[in-house]
Amino acid sequence: MKIVVALKQVIARDSVLRLSADARWVDETDAAYEINEADAYALEAGLQLKEKQGGEVIALCAGPGRVSKAIREALAKGADRAIHIALDQPEQLDSLATARLLVEAVRQEGPDLVLTGLQSDDVGAGQTGVVAAELLGWPHVTLVVGIEPAGGGLRVRRELEGGWFQYVETPLPAVLTIQSGIARLRYATLMGIKRARSKEVRRIDARELLPQNETAAPIVRLREAEKTKQTQILEGPPAEAAAKLVEKLKFEARVL
Amino acid sequence: MKVLAVMEERGGGWHPASLEALAAAQRLAAVTDGRASAAVLGADPGERAADFARYELERVCAIGHPVLDPYTADAFTAALEQAIGDLRPDYVLFPHTYRTRDFGPKLAARLGRPFVSDVTAFRTEDNGVVFTRPVFQGKFVADVRIAGDAPHFVSVQAGAFRADAVAAGSCAVEEIGVEIPAEAVRTRPGEPFREEAGAVDLTAAERIVAAGRGVKDESDLEMIRKLAEALGAEVAASRPVCDAGWLPLSRQVGSSGQTVAPKLYVAVGISGAIQHLVGMKGSRVIVAINKDPGAPIFEVADYGIVGDLYEVVPALIEALKTG
């Protein structure tokens, strides 16, 4: 099975974030990056499918030079090769424009399956996989937490709201958007890291891939979120703050 | 502007977010000098559509076809593509549910339009509408403007608009016929099911202590259990803790787990991503313990302690014992 895994590189989860000077995005000076969590699970799901079924896993990532770190990590974990769509300021593209780019690269490969995370930790629109499937003319299944081959297609387990699940059968080729927790994430081994150095990374310029790619729903500005509640922050060393909290819960909120 | 709100059924009734989306649609219509309508899809939705005839709407559109039951993204996309062609709305609004996430962006892409998901607010600005949605897990919000021709597609976050704000009135139900060839539906959905083994009904708990990503090791959950015991609370968790296999999925609070509203909810090491907040923000009193003062959990918390949970939790257990 030929599998393309579309990965996004995002600012690392624990980063302290400040708005950029133009407030269109966050300040990325000194930012640390990581593979978007749900995409890391998509990669894991792809690698496990390949290990069971045979085939090939191709990592696909769009972004500036910094994303080569995410690509190396995917290769070190076991992806066979990678495609880097060179793109400055990926945050300026909406989901439709991003999906158009990814789809151009997917068409060049003609895989059986495209996997990607269900949403990104930065923009969090949760659309890229679904839109890509539509542009490719393929079926999709979202919120996938389990994949098994069935006949010529797949039988996947998908999550519904409120603790419900359902199985869905889909023919191939298809796009699946992967929910976090589908499998235990592996670490790259030393051997994997060594091998990654000799694996192929094909670089395509975004403008070459798609000379016209308009974003119709751009971010105009970022702002601090408005608080819905007046939070009482209990100050002091842990013992003091804890004692204040117990007092508040007993006598003010009356929930103890 | 003409605003069409797409309603979602759930368990014989309506998904609670549906009426919220309808309230948002009425408001969007009001600020753009237009009218709102509702759309209901199903195998035979005429009777169900009548549920919306008592609201102030231009009409309720009952879009019926046997292939629409059970739900598939393929059938819903085909049906709404045709209905939108007939109705020509300027905006199409959805509740931001798992189902909308499954077909809304597909429908928009089919019409070559962007889809603005998870909107919490909107306002008019420079003769246009600016939509606000969370980014960076709720640490910031982004203002988004949609360019290009109508229709524009938007989903509305659960809890952002009030279901009881839907204006009453009366309107007619209009049946809209669509043609969907059976082969247009490529996926085969199975019956939804729930995993009952070891299920815990967190919704019945009066107090809940929930652990999040800030808890670094499975063995540290012992500390969380002790805190829960001292408070007479159930233990719950945000998604990463369940993903790691440290607690069963049945103890997960959030959009993919349970929605709870206890008297007291203590969030320990939970940053407060929107997927978690929708599952607990209705709690009467919320306490947040987190090392990051900018964590979105503090936006919904009544009481907060900014600090290392490994110091604060033992201190809190001690204070509860002596207090």
XYZ file of C-alpha atoms in Angstrom:
579
model
C 0.000 0.000 0.000
C 1.359 3.390 -0.964
C 0.598 5.856 1.845
C 1.161 9.604 1.922
C 1.152 11.155 5.399
C 0.599 14.927 5.375
C 2.338 16.545 8.356
C 2.277 20.072 9.662
C 5.046 21.554 11.737
C 3.729 23.786 14.516
C 5.168 25.864 17.342
C 5.941 23.561 20.269
C 3.085 23.133 22.683
C 4.669 24.557 25.822
C 5.948 27.731 24.143
C 5.195 31.123 25.612
C 3.428 32.964 22.800
C 3.385 36.663 22.002
C 1.670 38.405 19.112
C 3.822 39.446 16.170
C 4.351 43.173 15.551
C 1.609 43.307 12.894
C -0.649 41.067 15.074
C -1.375 38.873 12.048
C 0.313 35.884 13.705
C 2.530 35.135 16.696
C 6.149 36.206 17.089
C 8.274 33.308 15.857
C 11.653 34.698 16.902
C 13.378 31.920 18.881
C 10.332 29.647 18.481
C 10.773 25.901 18.908
C 8.785 23.633 16.599
C 7.397 20.116 16.613
C 5.267 17.855 14.452
C 1.605 18.669 15.047
C 0.353 16.106 17.554
C -2.502 14.603 15.511
C -0.165 14.400 12.481
C 2.387 12.481 14.570
C -0.398 9.957 15.219
C -1.232 9.905 11.493
C 2.415 9.059 10.784
C 2.341 6.303 13.406
C -0.855 4.856 11.895
C 0.766 4.943 8.441
C 3.932 3.220 9.636
C 1.939 0.488 11.390
C -0.181 -0.123 8.279
C 2.952 -0.426 6.188
C 4.492 -2.843 8.660
C 1.387 -5.054 8.429
C 0.626 -4.666 4.725
C 3.903 -3.814 3.101
C 4.279 -0.787 0.882
C 5.667 2.659 1.290
C 5.137 5.693 3.538
C 5.841 9.114 2.052
C 5.912 12.115 4.398
C 4.525 15.317 2.881
C 5.101 18.676 4.544
C 4.598 22.271 3.397
C 6.480 25.150 4.985
C 9.705 27.144 5.058
C 13.203 25.696 5.595
C 12.492 25.004 9.280
C 10.169 22.097 8.407
C 13.162 19.997 7.345
C 13.418 19.106 11.044
C 9.900 17.628 11.011
C 10.703 15.796 7.782
C 13.909 14.340 9.244
C 11.982 13.170 12.278
C 9.378 11.432 10.105
C 12.132 9.738 8.084
C 13.937 8.699 11.259
C 10.759 7.113 12.586
C 10.417 5.047 9.424
C 8.937 7.023 6.532
C 10.630 5.849 3.313
C 10.972 9.217 1.647
C 9.568 12.733 1.847
C 8.257 15.648 -0.167
C 8.897 19.175 1.053
C 6.662 21.843 -0.468
C 8.747 24.977 0.032
C 6.369 27.661 1.239
C 6.990 30.866 3.158
C 4.392 31.931 5.710
C 2.140 28.863 5.584
C -0.106 30.593 8.152
C -1.242 33.013 5.413
C -3.059 30.201 3.604
C -6.548 29.088 4.591
C -7.409 25.385 4.693
C -8.671 25.358 1.106
C -5.465 26.903 -0.256
C -3.316 24.565 1.861
C -5.267 21.521 0.683
C -4.910 22.617 -2.968
C -1.128 22.608 -2.594
C -0.992 19.244 -0.837
C -3.320 17.711 -3.420
C -1.042 18.763 -6.288
C 1.801 16.875 -4.651
C -0.419 13.864 -3.852
C -1.537 13.660 -7.505
C 2.089 13.354 -8.596
C 2.439 10.307 -6.333
C -0.889 8.558 -6.914
C -1.047 6.810 -3.507
C -3.714 4.400 -2.231
C -4.182 6.286 1.001
C -3.576 9.750 2.440
C -3.425 10.132 6.211
C -3.315 13.361 8.145
C -4.159 14.584 11.634
C -7.702 15.719 12.279
C -6.599 19.223 13.205
C -3.595 21.398 13.853
C -2.558 22.704 17.259
C -2.053 26.238 15.903
C -4.898 27.239 13.541
C -7.067 24.262 14.482
C -9.467 24.581 11.542
C -9.674 20.789 11.261
C -10.371 20.799 7.541
C -7.289 20.025 5.468
C -7.867 16.271 5.111
C -11.570 16.606 4.320
C -10.981 19.340 1.742
C -8.091 17.413 0.183
C -10.345 14.361 -0.263
C -12.959 16.482 -2.011
C -10.375 18.054 -4.336
C -8.998 14.598 -5.140
C -12.507 13.231 -5.705
C -11.880 10.547 -3.062
C -13.981 9.430 -0.085
C -12.797 10.314 3.392
C -13.357 9.231 6.977
C -12.708 11.666 9.828
C -11.781 11.203 13.507
C -10.267 7.802 12.874
C -9.088 5.794 15.903
C -8.492 2.403 14.245
C -7.693 1.087 10.746
C -7.889 -2.440 9.370
C -7.815 -3.699 5.778
C -11.141 -5.148 4.573
C -11.602 -6.577 1.079
C -10.032 -4.114 -1.297
C -10.687 -1.200 1.044
C -10.499 -0.337 4.725
C -12.689 -0.805 7.762
C -12.002 2.067 10.115
C -13.192 2.870 13.570
C -14.193 6.481 14.005
C -14.986 8.470 17.070
C -18.319 10.204 17.476
C -19.178 12.697 20.190
C -19.746 11.842 23.822
C -17.934 8.484 23.915
C -19.671 6.900 20.906
C -17.912 5.102 18.065
C -18.795 3.643 14.693
C -17.155 1.466 12.069
C -17.090 2.786 8.513
C -16.042 0.903 5.406
C -14.399 2.871 2.650
C -12.970 1.930 -0.729
C -9.496 3.099 -1.737
C -8.023 5.482 -2.598
C -9.233 7.480 0.385
C -8.207 10.138 2.883
C -8.394 9.453 6.624
C -8.058 12.143 9.283
C -6.520 10.634 12.394
C -7.501 11.354 15.983
C -4.757 11.467 18.604
C -4.349 8.272 20.612
C -4.870 5.872 17.678
C -1.640 4.057 18.625
C 1.381 4.517 20.871
C 3.850 6.892 19.257
C 7.279 5.433 18.601
C 10.566 7.186 19.199
C 13.160 7.434 16.464
C 15.994 4.967 17.095
C 19.649 5.852 16.581
C 19.650 3.522 13.597
C 16.565 5.266 12.254
C 18.187 8.671 12.631
C 21.270 7.413 10.757
C 19.206 5.897 7.975
C 17.136 9.044 7.586
C 20.199 10.898 6.296
C 20.305 8.850 3.117
C 16.579 8.936 2.412
C 15.198 10.997 -0.461
C 13.612 14.391 0.237
C 12.100 15.901 -2.889
C 11.724 19.656 -2.689
C 9.075 21.418 -4.755
C 8.471 25.130 -4.724
C 4.869 25.994 -3.839
C 4.636 28.528 -6.675
C 5.845 25.956 -9.178
C 3.287 23.479 -7.926
C 0.441 25.973 -8.039
C 1.159 29.394 -9.564
C -2.280 30.731 -8.586
C -3.489 29.898 -5.100
C -5.725 32.503 -3.547
C -6.676 32.539 0.108
C -10.274 33.662 0.465
C -10.526 33.564 4.265
C -7.339 35.125 5.624
C -6.652 35.928 9.265
C -7.006 39.702 9.597
C -5.543 39.879 13.098
C -4.914 37.888 16.222
C -6.059 39.115 19.631
C -5.945 38.028 23.236
C -8.959 35.879 24.063
C -11.562 37.655 26.189
C -12.108 36.246 29.627
C -15.590 35.008 30.382
C -15.021 34.943 34.121
C -13.241 37.009 36.706
C -10.726 34.508 38.030
C -9.475 34.958 41.587
C -5.820 33.992 41.494
C -4.684 32.775 44.906
C -1.142 33.971 45.425
C 1.656 32.897 47.715
C 3.775 29.821 48.275
C 1.967 26.503 47.593
C 0.888 25.890 51.222
C -0.510 29.403 51.583
C -2.293 29.380 48.207
C -3.738 25.934 48.994
C -5.038 27.074 52.392
C -6.642 30.151 50.786
C -8.283 27.964 48.166
C -9.771 25.570 50.734
C -11.122 28.564 52.649
C -12.696 30.016 49.481
C -14.227 26.685 48.478
C -15.724 26.234 51.938
C -16.987 29.677 52.820
C -17.323 31.613 49.552
C -18.232 29.027 46.915
C -19.681 26.590 49.507
C -18.852 23.487 47.512
C -17.054 21.570 50.292
C -28.264 38.808 3.715
C -29.898 35.400 3.456
C -28.622 33.079 6.147
C -29.293 29.346 6.097
C -28.671 27.372 9.310
C -28.243 23.613 8.895
C -29.752 21.743 11.851
C -28.471 18.428 13.188
C -30.544 15.645 14.710
C -29.374 13.579 17.593
C -31.064 10.690 19.328
C -34.589 11.513 18.216
C -34.213 15.190 19.145
C -31.948 18.003 18.055
C -28.273 18.345 18.785
C -28.099 21.062 21.471
C -25.711 23.061 19.311
C -28.319 23.242 16.538
C -30.474 25.840 18.280
C -27.355 27.814 19.155
C -26.464 27.895 15.457
C -30.011 29.006 14.731
C -29.659 31.858 17.236
C -26.388 32.835 15.541
C -28.119 32.731 12.140
C -30.898 35.048 13.342
C -28.309 37.465 14.672
C -26.209 37.381 11.528
C -29.373 38.017 9.514
C -30.254 40.919 11.806
C -26.880 42.663 11.519
C -26.881 42.255 7.726
C -30.541 43.269 7.210
C -31.584 39.851 6.030
C -33.602 36.791 6.955
C -32.612 33.476 8.421
C -33.904 30.063 7.388
C -33.316 26.600 8.784
C -32.516 23.439 6.836
C -33.285 19.926 8.044
C -32.006 16.855 6.202
C -33.143 13.248 6.415
C -34.920 10.365 4.741
C -38.302 11.915 5.538
C -37.685 15.153 7.422
C -41.010 16.933 6.832
C -42.496 16.187 10.240
C -39.274 16.901 12.127
C -38.846 20.162 10.251
C -42.088 21.369 11.814
C -40.172 21.673 15.122
C -38.696 24.871 13.688
C -41.939 26.377 12.371
C -42.357 28.228 15.697
C -39.310 30.423 15.227
C -38.855 33.718 13.498
C -37.510 32.452 10.188
C -38.124 32.993 6.518
C -38.822 29.267 6.202
C -37.750 25.794 7.225
C -36.398 23.758 4.361
C -37.041 20.018 4.637
C -34.483 18.351 2.392
C -35.528 14.745 2.020
C -34.051 11.698 0.292
C -33.833 8.034 1.382
C -30.037 8.069 0.898
C -29.679 10.726 3.643
C -30.277 8.090 6.341
C -27.876 7.014 7.734
C -25.681 10.093 7.568
C -22.761 10.081 5.136
C -20.605 13.025 4.069
C -21.180 12.107 0.422
C -25.005 12.219 0.634
C -25.180 15.350 2.807
C -22.765 17.189 0.536
C -24.727 16.255 -2.584
C -28.061 17.240 -1.002
C -26.883 20.592 0.341
C -25.033 21.422 -2.876
C -28.367 21.151 -4.708
C -30.385 22.916 -2.016
C -27.905 25.806 -1.915
C -28.208 26.050 -5.695
C -31.969 26.481 -5.268
C -32.013 28.688 -2.173
C -28.986 30.878 -2.953
C -28.110 31.833 0.643
C -25.349 34.356 1.332
C -24.247 32.530 4.470
C -24.578 28.891 5.472
C -24.172 28.314 9.211
C -23.602 25.002 10.986
C -23.217 23.939 14.615
C -19.538 23.008 15.062
C -20.171 19.314 15.702
C -18.219 16.235 14.675
C -20.723 15.781 11.856
C -20.212 19.306 10.538
C -16.467 18.791 10.696
C -17.017 15.687 8.573
C -18.952 17.262 5.702
C -19.039 21.081 6.037
C -15.555 21.764 4.629
C -16.203 19.208 1.862
C -19.381 21.021 0.821
C -17.606 24.380 0.829
C -14.685 22.978 -1.174
C -17.069 21.534 -3.745
C -18.338 25.060 -4.333
C -14.776 26.413 -4.307
C -15.330 28.303 -1.047
C -13.413 28.449 2.222
C -15.045 27.271 5.432
C -14.545 29.228 8.652
C -14.876 26.746 11.492
C -15.469 27.039 15.234
C -16.659 30.649 15.276
C -17.386 32.182 18.700
C -18.493 35.683 17.650
C -18.958 37.976 14.678
C -19.461 41.657 14.048
C -19.759 44.023 11.132
C -16.689 46.066 10.285
C -15.974 48.196 7.185
C -19.145 46.996 5.412
C -18.270 43.374 5.943
C -18.580 40.685 8.570
C -15.575 39.696 10.675
C -15.727 36.263 12.305
C -13.801 35.420 15.463
C -12.455 31.929 16.172
C -9.941 30.467 18.625
C -6.365 29.697 17.547
C -3.385 28.207 19.388
C -5.632 26.008 21.514
C -7.592 29.006 22.712
C -4.601 31.108 23.783
C -5.563 33.707 21.164
C -8.524 34.432 18.934
C -8.264 35.255 15.238
C -10.463 37.661 13.289
C -11.202 36.242 9.858
C -12.788 37.941 6.874
C -14.267 35.963 4.003
C -13.593 37.317 0.524
C -15.143 36.229 -2.741
C -18.656 35.358 -3.820
C -21.417 33.979 -1.629
C -22.279 31.574 -0.186
C -19.923 31.837 2.760
C -19.620 28.860 5.101
C -19.259 29.153 8.866
C -19.580 26.761 11.818
C -20.485 28.035 15.274
C -18.808 26.766 18.418
C -20.962 25.039 21.046
C -21.824 27.439 23.860
C -20.935 30.613 21.960
C -24.552 31.579 21.302
C -27.545 30.926 23.527
C -30.149 28.411 22.430
C -32.785 30.287 24.456
C -32.035 33.435 22.437
C -33.753 32.010 19.334
C -36.550 34.453 18.526
C -40.018 32.945 18.376
C -42.381 33.533 15.479
C -43.832 31.346 12.807
C -42.806 30.188 9.383
C -43.737 27.648 6.762
C -42.077 24.317 6.093
C -40.978 23.981 2.513
C -40.083 20.593 1.052
C -37.025 20.611 -1.171
C -36.500 17.656 -3.464
C -32.963 16.560 -4.272
C -31.564 13.831 -6.463
C -28.754 11.719 -5.103
C -27.740 8.630 -7.063
C -27.067 5.699 -4.684
C -23.545 5.272 -6.094
C -22.673 8.825 -4.986
C -22.332 7.392 -1.473
C -18.990 5.630 -1.302
C -18.561 4.900 2.402
C -20.652 2.420 4.426
C -21.283 3.608 7.963
C -22.014 1.104 10.740
C -24.332 1.585 13.717
C -22.945 3.873 16.420
C -21.978 2.010 19.583
C -20.663 2.754 23.018
C -18.110 0.819 24.980
C -19.886 -0.063 28.180
C -17.165 -2.064 29.928
C -15.953 -0.132 32.962
C -18.036 2.886 32.029
C -18.212 5.619 34.637
C -21.032 8.127 34.620
C -19.112 11.294 35.392
C -22.230 13.352 34.769
C -23.591 12.144 38.115
C -20.501 13.238 40.083
C -20.879 16.257 42.380
C -17.174 16.967 42.376
C -14.535 16.095 39.802
C -10.751 16.323 39.849
C -9.383 16.176 36.309
C -5.759 15.600 35.336
C -4.151 16.886 32.164
C -0.919 16.959 30.239
C 0.858 18.678 33.133
C 0.884 15.305 34.906
C 4.112 13.870 33.612
C 3.986 10.223 34.629
C 1.356 7.556 35.113
C 2.497 7.004 38.718
C 1.776 10.663 39.481
C -1.922 9.942 39.054
C -1.749 8.545 42.594
C -1.411 12.124 43.806
C -4.487 13.097 41.755
C -6.436 10.176 43.252
C -5.480 11.302 46.759
C -6.690 14.817 46.013
C -9.948 13.414 44.643
C -10.362 11.304 47.758
C -9.786 14.310 50.017
C -12.448 16.243 48.086
C -14.889 13.335 47.775
C -14.525 13.627 44.009
C -14.359 11.391 40.934
C -11.136 11.317 38.903
C -11.359 12.442 35.292
C -8.869 13.542 32.649
C -8.330 15.502 29.489
C -7.588 13.724 26.256
C -3.762 13.344 26.423
C -3.969 11.373 29.691
C -6.421 8.923 28.113
C -4.422 8.803 24.863
C -1.428 7.702 26.920
C -3.532 4.859 28.303
C -3.184 6.031 31.911
C -6.940 6.321 32.400
C -9.762 4.682 30.413
C -11.530 6.762 27.754
C -14.654 6.579 29.909
C -13.011 9.049 32.296
C -12.332 11.608 29.591
C -14.060 14.972 29.764
C -14.435 16.984 26.560
C -15.983 16.895 23.113
C -14.885 13.316 22.504
C -15.662 12.225 26.065
C -18.300 13.201 28.593
C -19.869 16.605 29.154
C -20.087 17.333 32.866
C -21.435 20.109 35.064
C -20.545 19.221 38.670
C -20.660 21.567 41.653
C -16.875 21.624 41.716
C -14.420 20.933 38.902
C -10.724 21.009 39.727
C -8.532 21.073 36.602
C -4.975 20.030 37.400
C -2.335 20.599 34.728
C -5.000 21.132 32.063
C -4.277 24.008 29.677
C -7.916 24.248 28.576
C -8.012 23.540 24.842
C -11.484 24.205 23.506
C -12.172 20.476 23.081
C -11.817 20.132 26.838
C -13.599 23.356 27.794
C -16.813 22.431 25.966
C -17.048 19.379 28.213
C -16.761 21.185 31.571
C -17.361 24.918 31.324
C -20.898 24.493 32.644
C -19.501 23.423 36.037
C -20.683 25.617 38.909
C -17.271 26.313 40.413
C -14.077 25.749 38.450
C -10.616 25.632 40.012
C -7.527 25.641 37.808
C -4.021 24.677 38.881
C -1.508 25.362 36.126
C 2.026 26.648 35.787
C 1.195 28.835 32.773
C -0.717 31.982 33.779
C -1.698 32.425 30.109
C -3.374 28.989 29.893
C -6.939 29.302 28.537
C -8.271 27.289 31.496
C -7.939 30.481 33.555
C -10.488 32.122 31.257
C -13.218 29.892 32.634
C -11.870 29.334 36.159
C -13.384 30.921 39.271
C -10.281 30.246 41.351
C -6.773 29.722 40.117
C -3.399 28.804 41.498
C -0.491 29.533 39.188
C 2.244 27.116 40.116
C 3.869 23.718 39.824
C 1.163 21.112 40.347
C 3.743 18.843 41.976
C 3.977 21.382 44.795
C 0.416 22.691 44.804
C -1.457 19.362 44.813
C 0.328 17.906 47.901
C -0.169 21.250 49.667
C -3.845 21.181 48.778
C -4.270 17.601 50.051
C -2.618 18.703 53.290
C -4.812 21.814 53.586
C -7.952 19.725 53.067
C -6.883 17.309 55.808
C -6.131 20.017 58.351
C -8.788 22.494 57.229
